[in-house]
Every structure is written in C-alpha cells, then in structure tokens.
XYZ file of C-alpha atoms in Angstrom:
757
model
C -2.034 -15.666 12.318
C -1.108 -13.580 9.521
C -2.651 -9.577 11.044
C -4.426 -7.783 8.553
C -2.495 -3.997 8.254
C -5.836 -2.504 8.446
C -8.702 -2.530 11.397
C -11.812 -4.262 9.028
C -14.522 -1.204 10.027
C -17.952 -3.892 8.495
C -22.148 -1.885 9.415
C -25.065 -3.524 8.927
C -27.543 -1.603 5.982
C -29.918 -0.163 8.500
C -32.285 -0.053 5.625
C -32.863 -1.929 3.167
C -34.846 -1.115 -0.325
C -37.953 -2.097 -1.110
C -38.972 -4.767 -3.339
C -41.042 -2.432 -5.733
C -37.696 -0.746 -6.065
C -35.662 -3.412 -6.247
C -38.196 -4.688 -9.449
C -37.656 -0.934 -10.659
C -34.630 -1.190 -11.534
C -33.649 -4.988 -11.598
C -31.079 -4.630 -9.369
C -29.807 -8.093 -8.270
C -28.705 -8.758 -5.763
C -25.181 -7.946 -5.045
C -26.278 -4.752 -6.273
C -28.674 -3.888 -3.929
C -25.976 -4.845 -1.136
C -23.701 -1.907 -2.119
C -26.712 0.826 -1.847
C -27.482 -0.148 0.916
C -24.452 -0.173 2.029
C -24.066 3.602 0.796
C -27.418 3.858 2.542
C -28.773 4.302 -0.771
C -32.485 3.166 -0.906
C -34.975 5.993 -2.890
C -36.289 4.930 -5.324
C -35.065 8.723 -6.761
C -31.525 8.260 -4.670
C -31.790 4.810 -7.265
C -33.230 6.222 -9.425
C -30.285 9.475 -9.770
C -27.012 7.200 -8.900
C -27.917 5.094 -12.087
C -30.000 6.793 -14.660
C -28.053 9.859 -14.460
C -30.594 12.357 -13.436
C -29.793 16.122 -14.188
C -27.964 17.816 -10.853
C -26.509 20.416 -12.321
C -26.712 23.796 -10.701
C -27.808 27.250 -11.841
C -24.424 28.720 -11.763
C -24.656 32.304 -11.728
C -25.604 31.430 -7.757
C -21.866 30.723 -8.011
C -20.166 34.236 -6.104
C -19.007 36.944 -8.073
C -20.273 35.646 -10.821
C -21.923 38.082 -12.124
C -19.597 40.545 -11.521
C -17.510 38.238 -12.650
C -19.171 38.010 -16.594
C -19.531 41.713 -16.728
C -15.693 42.686 -16.277
C -14.325 39.736 -18.554
C -17.132 41.419 -20.992
C -16.734 45.101 -20.318
C -13.632 44.134 -20.493
C -14.087 41.948 -24.194
C -15.444 45.340 -25.329
C -13.120 47.993 -24.673
C -10.333 45.172 -26.407
C -8.020 44.348 -22.995
C -5.532 42.003 -22.631
C -6.581 39.615 -20.170
C -4.290 37.616 -18.480
C -6.075 33.744 -17.458
C -3.305 32.202 -14.670
C -3.293 29.174 -15.038
C -1.750 25.957 -11.580
C 0.765 23.090 -13.761
C -1.782 20.033 -12.177
C -4.508 18.342 -14.589
C -7.023 20.383 -12.942
C -4.902 23.383 -13.325
C -4.571 22.567 -16.967
C -8.314 21.761 -18.591
C -8.796 24.051 -16.606
C -7.198 26.642 -18.688
C -7.693 25.812 -21.702
C -11.560 25.512 -21.134
C -11.250 29.011 -19.493
C -8.829 30.405 -22.865
C -11.180 28.448 -25.521
C -13.749 30.309 -23.849
C -12.735 34.108 -23.854
C -11.647 32.505 -27.796
C -15.055 31.780 -29.162
C -15.598 35.581 -27.360
C -13.176 37.247 -29.753
C -11.002 38.303 -26.422
C -7.247 39.627 -26.072
C -7.101 36.343 -24.033
C -2.802 34.517 -23.672
C -2.332 32.572 -20.241
C 0.339 31.822 -18.295
C 1.414 28.347 -16.230
C 3.942 29.046 -13.214
C 7.028 26.869 -13.260
C 6.990 24.701 -10.458
C 9.704 24.920 -9.002
C 11.485 28.646 -10.213
C 8.350 30.552 -8.798
C 6.059 28.130 -7.160
C 1.933 27.212 -6.902
C -0.703 29.710 -7.010
C -0.143 33.988 -7.478
C 3.501 35.089 -7.850
C 4.561 38.715 -7.548
C 6.823 38.831 -10.909
C 4.181 37.244 -13.445
C 1.611 39.658 -12.044
C 4.530 42.747 -12.434
C 5.447 41.329 -16.014
C 1.432 40.616 -17.226
C 1.119 45.157 -15.821
C 4.776 45.556 -18.231
C 2.691 43.273 -20.740
C -0.760 45.836 -20.879
C -2.196 43.785 -19.066
C -5.499 44.557 -17.462
C -7.783 41.872 -16.219
C -6.351 38.547 -14.778
C -8.428 35.494 -13.847
C -6.623 32.753 -12.105
C -7.846 29.532 -12.309
C -7.691 27.031 -9.634
C -5.356 28.782 -7.616
C -5.721 32.203 -6.542
C -8.160 32.041 -2.861
C -4.218 32.432 -0.751
C -2.704 35.508 -2.692
C -3.052 37.623 -0.604
C -0.041 39.704 -1.671
C 0.341 39.079 -5.357
C -3.354 40.390 -5.449
C -2.750 43.231 -3.559
C 0.434 44.500 -5.477
C -0.644 44.091 -8.674
C -4.581 45.556 -8.223
C -3.429 47.793 -6.798
C -0.905 49.003 -9.904
C -4.847 49.607 -11.968
C -5.426 45.884 -12.780
C -8.372 43.491 -11.788
C -8.228 40.408 -9.973
C -10.544 37.115 -10.678
C -9.641 34.722 -8.576
C -11.683 31.278 -9.712
C -10.834 29.106 -7.185
C -11.985 25.451 -5.394
C -8.988 25.285 -3.050
C -9.671 25.956 1.116
C -10.512 29.053 2.173
C -7.904 30.689 4.405
C -9.053 33.378 7.212
C -9.534 35.721 5.191
C -10.306 36.684 2.039
C -7.546 38.198 -0.794
C -9.268 41.478 -2.342
C -9.675 40.829 -5.636
C -11.794 43.022 -8.034
C -14.288 39.108 -8.079
C -13.851 35.426 -6.366
C -15.345 32.737 -8.246
C -15.740 29.724 -5.506
C -17.669 27.557 -4.606
C -17.658 27.066 -1.293
C -17.185 31.250 -0.288
C -18.042 31.814 2.913
C -21.318 35.132 1.801
C -22.975 32.689 -0.926
C -25.253 29.583 -0.141
C -23.874 27.767 -4.493
C -25.293 24.434 -3.635
C -22.283 22.096 -3.796
C -18.987 23.141 -2.733
C -16.266 20.742 -4.239
C -16.300 21.828 -7.648
C -12.802 21.411 -8.699
C -10.882 24.311 -10.535
C -11.728 22.553 -13.683
C -15.414 22.407 -12.704
C -15.832 26.443 -11.449
C -14.335 27.521 -15.117
C -16.274 25.148 -17.013
C -19.017 26.610 -14.748
C -17.676 30.008 -15.223
C -18.202 29.000 -19.517
C -21.214 28.260 -19.304
C -22.043 31.706 -18.253
C -20.033 33.422 -20.920
C -20.809 31.052 -23.772
C -24.310 29.996 -23.906
C -24.136 26.198 -25.222
C -19.417 25.339 -24.317
C -18.352 22.862 -26.372
C -18.651 18.657 -25.333
C -15.194 19.814 -24.991
C -15.611 20.952 -21.631
C -17.222 18.739 -19.879
C -14.121 15.909 -20.953
C -11.694 18.096 -19.510
C -14.212 18.781 -17.038
C -14.575 15.359 -16.088
C -10.098 14.644 -16.282
C -10.251 17.552 -14.292
C -12.308 16.387 -10.938
C -11.706 12.689 -11.506
C -7.251 13.519 -10.713
C -7.988 15.990 -8.247
C -9.922 13.270 -6.442
C -12.584 15.929 -5.546
C -15.968 14.358 -4.872
C -18.007 11.908 -6.630
C -21.077 12.960 -5.928
C -23.969 16.154 -6.943
C -22.919 17.956 -9.688
C -19.680 16.651 -9.726
C -21.132 13.047 -11.117
C -23.546 14.150 -13.143
C -20.380 16.219 -15.150
C -18.682 13.222 -15.002
C -20.907 10.795 -16.551
C -21.562 13.568 -19.020
C -18.192 13.665 -20.091
C -16.955 9.920 -19.742
C -20.353 10.171 -22.299
C -18.928 11.753 -24.865
C -14.825 10.474 -23.881
C -16.435 8.017 -24.946
C -18.734 8.612 -27.957
C -16.895 10.967 -29.452
C -13.092 11.528 -27.902
C -11.705 14.392 -28.993
C -7.841 14.128 -30.561
C -6.177 15.784 -28.107
C -6.868 12.666 -25.521
C -7.054 10.242 -27.981
C -4.095 10.818 -29.245
C -2.644 10.210 -25.002
C -3.661 7.352 -24.457
C -2.488 5.897 -27.605
C 0.634 6.999 -26.475
C -0.594 4.810 -23.718
C -1.342 1.762 -25.771
C -4.734 1.975 -24.417
C -7.634 1.468 -26.489
C -10.240 0.072 -24.187
C -13.722 1.082 -22.658
C -12.805 5.616 -21.527
C -13.131 5.379 -17.651
C -13.105 6.920 -14.448
C -9.631 4.421 -13.901
C -9.205 5.193 -16.862
C -8.027 9.187 -16.545
C -7.694 8.693 -12.516
C -3.906 6.319 -13.964
C -3.546 7.358 -17.746
C -4.076 10.660 -18.364
C -3.650 12.440 -15.111
C -1.224 10.875 -14.462
C 0.670 12.103 -17.563
C -1.288 15.110 -17.130
C 0.726 15.898 -15.071
C 3.733 14.850 -15.612
C 4.998 17.276 -17.488
C 4.256 19.865 -14.874
C 5.778 17.303 -12.603
C 9.550 17.726 -13.648
C 9.581 21.085 -16.305
C 6.989 23.677 -17.652
C 3.813 22.217 -17.883
C 2.534 24.463 -20.464
C 3.402 21.674 -22.581
C -0.186 19.992 -21.362
C -1.895 22.529 -21.770
C -0.418 22.656 -25.930
C -1.868 20.206 -25.760
C -4.964 20.508 -24.631
C -5.682 23.245 -26.709
C -3.490 21.849 -30.415
C -5.709 22.851 -33.289
C -5.463 19.193 -34.541
C -4.384 14.880 -34.509
C -0.477 16.260 -35.987
C -0.506 19.012 -33.650
C -1.615 16.730 -30.942
C -0.120 13.143 -31.894
C 3.506 15.239 -31.073
C 3.105 16.694 -28.649
C 1.368 13.810 -26.527
C 4.681 11.417 -27.294
C 6.869 14.837 -25.666
C 3.855 13.443 -22.944
C 4.666 10.805 -22.388
C 8.769 11.106 -22.349
C 7.747 12.996 -19.532
C 5.862 10.244 -17.887
C 7.816 7.570 -18.503
C 11.130 10.384 -16.291
C 9.000 9.914 -14.363
C 8.407 6.427 -12.829
C 12.405 6.548 -12.417
C 12.617 9.057 -10.202
C 9.343 9.061 -8.433
C 10.489 5.072 -7.806
C 14.719 6.386 -6.909
C 13.122 8.840 -3.850
C 10.540 6.266 -3.153
C 12.981 3.456 -1.796
C 15.691 6.463 -0.488
C 11.827 8.202 1.407
C 11.283 5.251 2.661
C 14.113 4.048 4.573
C 13.948 7.492 6.162
C 10.196 6.833 7.630
C 11.612 3.330 9.173
C 13.580 5.534 10.918
C 11.707 7.786 12.183
C 9.035 4.993 12.516
C 11.168 3.322 15.082
C 11.402 6.883 16.600
C 8.506 7.063 17.523
C 7.422 9.910 14.983
C 3.941 10.310 14.668
C 3.878 13.006 11.461
C 6.626 11.406 8.781
C 8.680 15.547 7.545
C 11.412 13.530 5.354
C 13.422 16.348 3.514
C 16.655 16.037 1.674
C 18.764 17.627 -0.146
C 18.561 16.786 -3.811
C 15.261 15.724 -4.149
C 12.963 17.078 -7.475
C 10.364 18.518 -6.003
C 8.260 17.563 -8.661
C 7.455 14.126 -7.874
C 7.497 14.408 -3.311
C 3.451 14.423 -3.441
C 3.447 11.143 -4.787
C 6.533 9.772 -2.660
C 4.085 11.466 0.240
C 2.025 9.020 -0.930
C 3.530 6.062 -1.304
C 5.328 6.961 2.105
C 1.321 7.584 3.530
C 0.568 3.779 1.539
C 3.143 2.541 3.128
C 3.203 4.246 6.955
C -0.131 4.898 7.007
C 0.970 8.426 9.274
C 1.032 11.784 7.150
C 3.691 12.540 5.739
C 5.268 15.937 4.392
C 8.354 15.161 1.724
C 11.068 18.604 1.136
C 13.504 18.873 -0.546
C 16.451 21.213 0.364
C 17.693 23.428 -1.730
C 20.642 25.134 -0.238
C 21.410 28.467 -2.745
C 18.211 29.263 -2.804
C 17.928 28.516 1.804
C 14.255 27.083 1.208
C 12.437 23.982 1.344
C 9.405 23.141 -0.693
C 7.880 20.564 -1.135
C 3.991 17.740 -1.025
C 2.237 17.031 2.072
C -0.210 14.228 2.599
C -2.662 12.934 5.093
C -4.926 10.087 6.358
C -8.783 10.255 6.983
C -8.188 11.401 10.399
C -5.780 14.655 10.181
C -7.335 18.005 8.495
C -3.781 18.578 6.264
C -4.450 22.725 5.852
C -5.118 22.663 9.407
C -2.860 21.004 11.158
C -0.356 23.436 8.746
C -1.991 26.526 9.713
C -1.766 25.477 13.222
C 2.361 25.823 12.648
C 2.003 28.790 10.206
C 4.440 31.162 11.525
C 7.515 28.622 10.397
C 5.676 27.844 6.537
C 7.060 31.080 5.025
C 3.662 29.891 1.871
C 1.403 26.917 1.685
C -1.573 25.778 0.092
C -3.645 22.740 -0.111
C -7.130 20.961 1.677
C -7.634 18.184 3.496
C -5.632 15.825 2.853
C -2.949 17.391 0.632
C -1.172 20.071 0.574
C 2.054 21.632 -0.793
C 4.689 24.423 1.395
C 7.315 25.844 1.519
C 9.629 26.651 4.289
C 12.793 27.986 5.666
C 15.691 25.478 6.082
C 15.917 26.153 9.924
C 12.630 25.778 10.649
C 12.074 22.024 9.609
C 13.530 20.637 12.911
C 11.168 23.245 15.108
C 7.902 22.244 12.250
C 8.788 18.255 13.003
C 8.681 18.981 16.972
C 5.560 21.137 16.406
C 3.698 18.532 14.114
C 4.664 15.697 15.872
C 3.257 17.209 19.240
C 0.616 17.836 17.427
C -0.376 14.647 16.133
C 0.253 13.391 20.132
C -2.317 15.867 21.212
C -4.562 14.725 17.992
C -4.626 10.281 19.176
C -5.221 11.259 22.670
C -8.899 10.974 21.824
C -8.486 9.890 17.673
C -7.571 6.680 16.799
C -4.732 7.357 14.176
C -5.750 3.229 13.582
C -5.848 2.765 10.247
C -9.083 1.431 8.707
C -10.956 -0.546 5.025
C -14.028 0.371 4.752
C -16.463 -2.599 3.527
C -18.755 -2.071 1.670
C -20.507 -5.493 2.671
C -19.638 -9.679 2.941
C -19.834 -11.486 0.175
C -20.141 -15.402 -0.688
C -18.641 -17.942 -2.856
C -21.564 -17.435 -4.969
C -21.856 -13.717 -3.951
C -18.624 -14.025 -6.345
C -19.796 -14.209 -10.676
C -19.062 -12.291 -14.526
C -22.329 -11.457 -14.174
C -22.160 -9.928 -10.908
C -19.970 -7.907 -11.228
C -20.671 -7.061 -14.994
C -24.242 -5.307 -12.728
C -22.303 -3.669 -10.474
C -20.714 -1.394 -13.697
C -24.130 -0.063 -13.495
C -23.025 2.251 -10.060
C -20.737 3.568 -11.635
C -18.615 6.163 -11.890
C -16.364 5.018 -8.837
C -14.982 7.384 -7.158
C -13.587 9.657 -3.551
C -17.339 9.415 -1.736
C -18.301 7.129 -3.516
C -15.342 4.834 -3.258
C -15.128 0.914 -5.512
C -17.075 -1.304 -3.427
C -14.661 -3.046 -1.367
C -15.509 -6.709 -0.260
C -14.926 -8.740 2.447
C -15.577 -12.537 1.673
C -14.800 -14.426 4.811
C -12.755 -18.204 5.583
C -11.669 -18.915 2.449
C -10.160 -21.991 1.833
C -6.919 -21.913 -0.290
C -5.650 -24.808 -3.259
C -3.251 -23.098 -4.798
C -0.571 -20.416 -3.240
C 3.048 -18.607 -5.316
C 4.392 -15.972 -5.766
C 4.752 -13.728 -8.772
C 6.252 -11.175 -11.385
C 9.842 -10.899 -12.622
C 10.810 -10.867 -9.089
C 8.316 -13.211 -7.242
C 7.175 -9.758 -5.845
C 2.660 -10.833 -6.003
C 1.362 -13.186 -4.802
C -1.880 -15.010 -6.390
C -4.107 -16.809 -4.694
C -6.790 -19.279 -5.510
C -9.527 -20.059 -2.580
C -12.695 -21.733 -2.404
C -14.359 -24.094 -4.297
C -15.271 -21.679 -7.028
C -12.317 -21.456 -8.273
C -11.880 -18.006 -7.552
C -7.923 -16.752 -7.922
C -6.503 -13.524 -6.772
C -4.957 -11.495 -6.693
C -2.553 -8.901 -3.920
C 0.445 -6.994 -5.495
C 3.460 -5.796 -3.438
C 3.244 -9.241 -1.275
C 5.188 -12.274 -2.870
C 5.847 -12.463 1.087
C 3.469 -12.982 1.837
C 3.315 -16.620 -0.651
C 5.681 -17.754 2.565
C 3.305 -17.601 4.884
C 0.010 -19.119 3.934
C -0.794 -22.656 3.671
C -3.191 -24.608 1.558
C -5.665 -26.157 3.445
C -5.606 -22.697 5.084
C -9.536 -20.508 5.783
C -8.470 -16.482 4.835
C -9.964 -13.259 5.421
C -9.616 -11.397 2.533
C -10.811 -7.852 1.791
C -10.757 -6.813 -2.189
C -12.080 -4.620 -4.853
C -14.532 -7.265 -7.338
C -12.801 -7.761 -10.887
C -13.012 -9.277 -14.587
C -9.875 -11.872 -15.618
C -10.407 -12.007 -20.159
C -7.490 -14.004 -20.498
C -8.044 -16.110 -24.220
C -11.476 -14.443 -24.743
C -12.283 -16.019 -21.368
C -13.879 -14.410 -18.462
C -13.692 -15.088 -15.025
C -14.062 -13.389 -11.918
C -10.754 -11.783 -10.280
C -10.453 -10.517 -6.311
C -7.651 -8.055 -6.758
C -7.166 -8.122 -3.027
C -5.842 -4.744 -0.241
C -5.132 -6.848 2.767
C -5.650 -10.577 3.620
C -5.838 -11.773 7.293
C -6.273 -15.225 8.766
C -7.547 -15.346 12.369
C -5.474 -18.980 13.347
C -2.266 -18.961 15.151
C 0.718 -20.796 11.655
C 2.422 -22.958 12.261
C 5.170 -23.184 9.131
C 7.425 -25.867 7.579
C 11.263 -24.686 6.744
C 12.803 -27.445 7.212
C 13.928 -27.726 3.956
C 16.925 -25.695 2.961
C 15.436 -24.782 -0.100
C 13.061 -22.418 1.853
C 15.694 -19.552 2.835
C 13.840 -17.066 5.998
C 13.630 -14.394 5.609
C 13.515 -13.051 9.311
C 15.276 -9.534 11.001
C 17.295 -10.990 13.757
C 16.810 -8.414 16.283
C 13.620 -7.653 15.247
C 12.193 -7.290 19.011
C 8.503 -9.247 18.300
C 10.836 -12.290 16.646
C 12.333 -14.824 19.078
C 14.801 -17.510 18.804
C 14.799 -20.763 19.898
C 17.687 -22.398 20.093
C 19.925 -25.599 20.732
C 21.025 -25.532 24.381
C 25.239 -26.052 23.871
C 23.580 -23.206 20.915
C 25.574 -19.292 22.967
C 22.508 -16.550 22.647
C 23.053 -14.172 20.622
C 20.465 -11.206 22.164
C 17.603 -11.732 24.388
C 15.101 -12.875 22.455
C 17.084 -16.074 21.778
C 16.034 -19.444 23.828
C 16.960 -22.597 24.951
C 14.414 -25.338 24.576
C 12.832 -25.798 27.588
C 12.788 -22.258 28.685
C 9.766 -20.710 29.590
C 9.121 -17.523 26.585
C 7.835 -14.220 27.177
C 4.210 -13.821 25.389
C 5.284 -10.306 23.823
C 6.669 -12.545 21.170
C 4.540 -12.876 17.996
C 7.145 -15.441 15.743
C 8.111 -18.088 17.113
C 11.300 -19.228 15.391
C 12.055 -22.945 16.104
C 15.042 -22.293 14.263
C 17.168 -25.707 16.148
C 16.939 -28.879 16.106
C 16.214 -29.842 19.660
C 17.662 -33.005 21.737
C 14.535 -34.208 23.434
C 11.315 -33.726 23.026
C 10.239 -33.077 26.842
C 12.136 -29.798 26.266
C 9.842 -28.814 23.140
C 6.702 -29.627 25.391
C 8.205 -27.611 28.097
C 8.542 -24.557 25.709
C 5.093 -25.037 24.013
C 3.100 -25.773 26.629
C 2.553 -22.176 27.788
C 3.501 -20.415 24.189
C 1.225 -17.637 22.605
C 2.482 -16.876 18.896
C 0.388 -15.819 15.955
C 3.687 -17.763 13.094
C 5.503 -21.084 14.547
C 7.667 -21.204 12.308
C 10.274 -24.719 12.157
C 13.434 -24.328 11.142
C 14.952 -27.297 13.157
C 18.347 -26.682 11.970
C 21.296 -30.191 12.611
C 24.482 -31.137 10.974
C 23.766 -34.253 10.343
C 20.917 -37.236 11.304
C 20.708 -40.336 13.277
C 17.016 -41.894 11.923
C 17.869 -43.578 9.516
C 21.450 -45.360 11.427
C 19.308 -46.722 14.115
C 20.417 -47.850 17.465
C 22.719 -50.954 17.304
C 20.925 -53.384 18.050
C 21.445 -55.824 21.517
C 23.556 -58.867 19.952
C 25.905 -56.325 17.972
C 26.431 -54.878 21.162
C 27.106 -58.618 22.704
C 29.257 -59.150 19.595
C 31.324 -56.398 20.099
C 32.266 -56.733 23.899
C 33.508 -59.873 22.846
C 35.881 -58.698 20.084
C 37.070 -56.449 23.201
C 37.067 -58.474 25.495
C 38.896 -61.329 23.279
C 41.426 -59.240 23.288
C 41.967 -57.196 26.153
C 43.033 -53.681 24.709
C 43.105 -52.541 22.060
C 44.705 -49.355 19.825
C 41.867 -47.945 19.126
C 43.294 -45.403 16.811
C 45.628 -48.621 14.342
C 42.651 -51.306 15.256
C 39.156 -49.781 14.993
C 38.782 -49.871 11.586
C 40.478 -53.847 11.477
C 36.460 -53.732 14.428
C 34.723 -52.157 12.196
C 35.122 -54.927 9.375
C 34.992 -57.619 11.878
C 31.472 -56.202 12.837
C 30.130 -55.507 9.990
C 29.066 -51.881 10.983
C 30.486 -48.723 10.148
C 32.780 -46.697 12.109
C 30.121 -43.765 14.153
C 28.184 -46.996 15.189
C 31.415 -48.177 16.517
C 31.966 -44.778 18.710
C 28.136 -44.759 19.275
C 29.380 -48.869 20.855
C 32.617 -47.244 22.889
C 30.601 -44.248 24.202
C 27.795 -46.267 25.950
C 30.321 -48.486 27.364
C 31.880 -46.027 28.608
C 29.326 -44.497 30.071
C 28.292 -47.773 31.751
C 32.398 -48.697 32.422
C 32.733 -51.418 31.336
C 35.316 -50.031 29.217
C 37.585 -47.874 29.836
C 40.578 -45.248 28.033
C 44.585 -44.595 29.116
C 46.496 -43.099 26.487
C 44.336 -43.834 23.530
C 43.879 -47.432 24.682
C 40.649 -49.039 24.861
C 41.338 -51.746 28.166
C 38.047 -54.638 29.159
C 37.295 -53.425 33.424
C 38.122 -56.413 34.867
C 35.318 -55.951 37.317
C 33.018 -54.129 35.443
C 28.886 -53.728 38.029
C 26.049 -55.421 36.068
C 23.909 -52.379 34.510
C 21.688 -53.002 31.083
C 22.475 -50.847 28.013
C 19.036 -48.948 27.724
C 20.490 -48.055 30.957
C 23.202 -45.550 29.608
C 22.229 -41.755 28.676
C 24.924 -42.106 26.266
C 22.047 -44.313 24.943
C 18.803 -42.557 26.014
C 20.491 -39.075 24.996
C 20.543 -40.538 21.048
C 17.367 -43.116 21.331
C 16.465 -39.657 22.517
C 17.807 -38.218 19.867
C 16.090 -40.579 17.208
C 12.268 -39.949 19.053
C 12.930 -36.048 18.154
C 14.105 -36.598 14.333
C 11.694 -38.904 13.501
C 8.450 -36.794 14.491
C 10.801 -33.435 13.810
C 12.156 -34.292 10.884
C 10.643 -37.527 8.952
C 6.767 -37.485 10.194
C 4.225 -35.880 7.799
C 3.697 -32.449 8.683
C 0.243 -31.999 9.420
C 0.200 -34.874 11.517
C 3.678 -32.704 13.349
C 1.552 -29.845 13.842
C -0.934 -31.247 15.395
C 1.466 -32.601 18.152
C 2.903 -29.219 19.009
C -0.839 -28.117 19.448
C -1.411 -31.757 21.917
C 1.187 -30.531 23.671
C -0.254 -26.735 24.241
C -3.945 -27.583 25.379
C-alpha cells in the first residue's frame, strides 16, 4: 500500500448551478463542477469571473490618500526633491517603477533607492534615510515597505523630511508616525479590498496622481500581484485580468526582453509570471543589488532592455545553482530535527547566501510540511539573517511576534517573513517556536492537507474539457488551480523517466491517460501493472508533433490495497534503509539478526512495521505461513536471497538410491575423496547428487563414516528413503523454490494472501 503524503479533503458542493445559468454561459460539466466546488453558483458571481466585470474600487477611499496626494503635489510645485524608497523583490521593483515613472510624468524631481538585502536588509534604513536628508530630499515615499519602520521614520521626520508610507504588509501593534500611510488594511479606514500587493497600492496612488496611468503600469501591478502571492480575488483579479490582456496584446519591450532570454514565446498567463518573469526579477535582489531589475523595468528602449535582461538571466542561472547547494545541506539538517521531534524547523549555518533562503525555506516546507526558518550566521556582524515560510495552520507573523523579544527586526505576513536576530538567541528562539507549536498541536491538526476541487471520472478528462477550464483563469491564491481526484484507475504502464530517473510516468485506465509525478521516480518500484491507484493532480494538455492529449500532473498518489512487490530478480535493487523503524526484515533461521527489526521465518512480526522484506529464501512453507498468519503490512517485498537453487536438480529417484546402495554394498567400504568421482561416473550422476544420497544414507544409518572412509552398516533398521529428515528438508526446499522462485507471480501473490485469510 502506498500511503498518500497528504490528507485529501473533499467537500461535496452545497448548491448546484441552475440549468438556466449553465445554458446562459454554456458551461461544460467540468467547469460546472469546479464552480460548484468553489461555491460560485449565482449569475453575478459567474459573470464577474468569466467576463471580467470591473471590480476596481475608488482609489480615493484608501487611507490618507488625499493627504498623500496633496503633499506630493506640493513637493512638485515647490521643486522639492522626492525619493521613492523601494524593496528588492519583484513586487518591490514593480511598485518602484510605477511610482517613479508616475512622478516623472508629473515633472517631479524624483530619485529612487532600493536597499541592499545584505548590507541594509528589508524596509526603512536609518543610514539611507540620513543620506537622503543630506542630499536635500524633503519627501520620502516608501513602496512595498515601511509599515514596520517606526524608528527610522521617526528619526528622519525629526530632521524635517516627510515620509509617506505605501505598503501592504501586516500592520504591527502600532503604526509608524509617518506623514501619511496608504495601506489597504489601515485600521481607521474601510477600503473595500484588503489584499493588494505593494505594486497594487502604488498603482492606486498613481491613479490619484495622474488621470490615465499608462497601460504598462497595470502590467507591472499584475506582475507584483502574482509574484507576491496575494489573494487573486476581487480587485486583484481585475488587475491581473487586465494586465494579462495587455501583456498578450502588446507586450512591453522590457518584459519581452526577459521572455526572450528565457526562450519563452507562448501565451503569457499567470504561470508565465509566477515561474518565468517573477523569479528572474527576484533573482537580482537575491544575489546582489536589485537596482538592476528596476533599471530593466525603467529601460527607455529595447536595446538597453535586452542588455539588462541578459544580465538578469545570468543572475537567475547563478541563483538556481546556489539554491540547489543550500537545499541539499538544509534537508540533511531538517531530517535530523524531524527525527528529534521538532515541529518548527529552525535551520542556521554560516556561509549560506541570505538572498535565496526564502526559496530554500519553501522547499523544506514542501518536503516536511512544517513551518521553517532558514538563517545565515554572520560571525563578523554577530547576527543571523534569513527567511521563514509557513504552513496553512500557522501564522508566521503571529508566531514570530510572540517571540519578538528574541528578534532584532522582522516583517512579513501569514505565510512568510524575513528577519534579523542575534546569534546568541538562536537556540532560545528554536526552543520557543517549538514549544509554541507543541501547544498549537494540542488543538490544531498539523497534518499536511490537499483540498480537492472535485472528483472526476476518466470520461471527464478530455482535451476539450481542459480547454474549457481556461475560461476560469487566472488561478492563484484564494482561487487556486483546480485539483482533481481520480480514483481506482488501473495502471497500464509505469516507468521512471528523466536523466536520473527521478520522475514517474504512469499510463492508466481504458483511455490510456498519461500522468507525470515530478521527483517521485522511486515509486516505480512500488507500483504494479494492473493495480488500481488513486491520484490527485492538475490537468494540462500535452502537445507533441501537433497532437494534443490530456495529461495529469500528479500532486499525490495512494493505493488502497496491500502491495506484494517482486524483487527476486538480481536486476532489481532494493533501496530501503535497514535501520528504519518502519521496516522489518525476515531472514533465514541460520542467519544472525542484525537488530530488533530482524525476524526469522515462523516468528510473529510486530504490527508496527508498515514494510516487510522477505530478505532470504525460507527453508519451508510452514514457517512462511506462520509468519504470514497475523502479518499486517502496507508493502511486502519479496527479495528471497539464496546461494544456489536445487529445484531443477530435483530429488533422486528410488531406483538411483538403490543403485547407489548396491555399489556401496559391493565395495563394503570406500574412500570418498579418492573414489567418489569414479562412483559418480559409474552411476552417471553429479557429485552434488552423490553427496545428497550419502547424507540420506548417513541420516538413516545405512552407512557410517570413519576417518573419511564410508562403510556399510551390516545391521541397518528397515526405513524408507522418504523418512529421512535430510530427504524431507530437500523435498521442502524444492517446494519452496517451486512456489516462491519459479511459480507465476500472480499465483504466488494469491497464495500469500490466502495464508492471511
């Protein structure tokens, strides 16, 4: 039995879409199922979703918007120097670009600054603010940061520099004493939608400063929205729909240069931004100064953009290599902590590149489904900096806030955070976070969960239906890509694919549906042809040689039945940890046990073992039956090691036994070492057969041995050859080999199952 990695939750729809609405929008069955699962069943909701009805809210409703606009206009009129203070991620550089170019259009004396992730960290920085003051700046506008910059803002405002904060991150216990705060979650204002990203907030400010912001700005806001993983509902959905439409109709040369470097020339959708554009804009700030990404977005011609995009691509390639190296090290540390019972994984090491730790943290969370904080230890600065990623059940902002006394500086939201802390506090923080998790686990399940959109049959999975799903795009946070469940689909073919055979490919069902399960090639050895499997995954269309076929990208897989797996061939290598607490090894009775998880055939095996390995070939079937009688397992591996096989040699005939005895009786005694080969030739048998015959005779006392000389017993008791224990043992071994080594595997499986009945 293959256990699912996640708990699968499916909730049947509470309400159906009426037949009138289905007809009105020409909804296919699969689209109807998706909408009903998301409780989107009313006309207006469906119309908004499919036709993109405008959900933009009045930008003037945003907190302090009038106050901020008036102050900016005053600064422009008085020729004050304005600084746009940004952030180093994709949301930060897009929001910086939007506001800088907005102010430039208004004729403002504007400069921009993005702090260095490594030397300055996230958010307002006293030295940068002081430097701005020294250079004559009298108005600072933060974008995608600032809400946690209490001390820095208070310091620079005391110097006479006004600060306007535009941000979307979680608001702490108090608000900074800024001149104005534009924030969708401001507690004193009721903006209709709370979950804009930094670029979305900057875009709202742009709308209030200029009558008709360029369409390029909606594209930038779209990139920020998707890259920052904010809720893809309400106003964000409208922004993204409009932005994607513009990107596909008239892609700006700045964005096109990035896509060209990536070799992408297809339709731009939310996944293009999430997996191609966003990571490349992020890569620059992760490794060095993010200003390069902002310069690309602000490039004035395609030649400049192409030059900058080439540099961005180089950073992205380097970023991937660094992530792979740190992830490998972090996984080893995480595994040790998981084995020790940690529920919050705080992993810290000197020499880790701070810029990629958020990506690494995400990979650790993906592997262990536990909230994770990855820190780089900087001994020279005597502090540790890093990034945290969470699971659905744990608010990273809340849990870090509860331990704020151990943290020098942090900012973030429910699922992610960045932070700096003293090295001496690492152990105390790890202990505190784990204690917090222990208390949480007493009333909240931490089991990783996948929420199923709807269950499908094989007939639902067609190219036409997958095309229909596209009318519901874009998908993202709070409007996730549909996750489908397909149950009891029979495996027709299974193989490991890829350079290192680390991906799994399945073909199932009568429709021969293809499935891919990335990074799970090891499951190939656990899946049998003809076996029914349950699968959850996303649907996509596979195109090859102008031929389109449906395909499922597997997210999880499970089998309901116990598995008996054939590893008798020497070509199959069984890679199982011999020290694992979940694996029991059954060995030959003459072999030494290597641990508590080793058993001899015939012994009762504890039910705590999910995986059983019949490592050695047993000597008899009765002991196997005894082991199987009360055995519980998910998977039973048949390896059945043995030195040599005797099945094809068989048992000597009664006539051969008689011939051998007559030959010995005639000679009365014989030196086996000197005359054994001659006797074999006389009897026309192999030496091993003669040895067996002599062992039987010795066992029955027909002969005896003295100093290497075989002698006839003059007064033997009358016994049948079949009564010999040596004979019986060989007979039993042949029965074992016939069934367990040479019989049809399906018959062997049925025999094993029958012993448990």
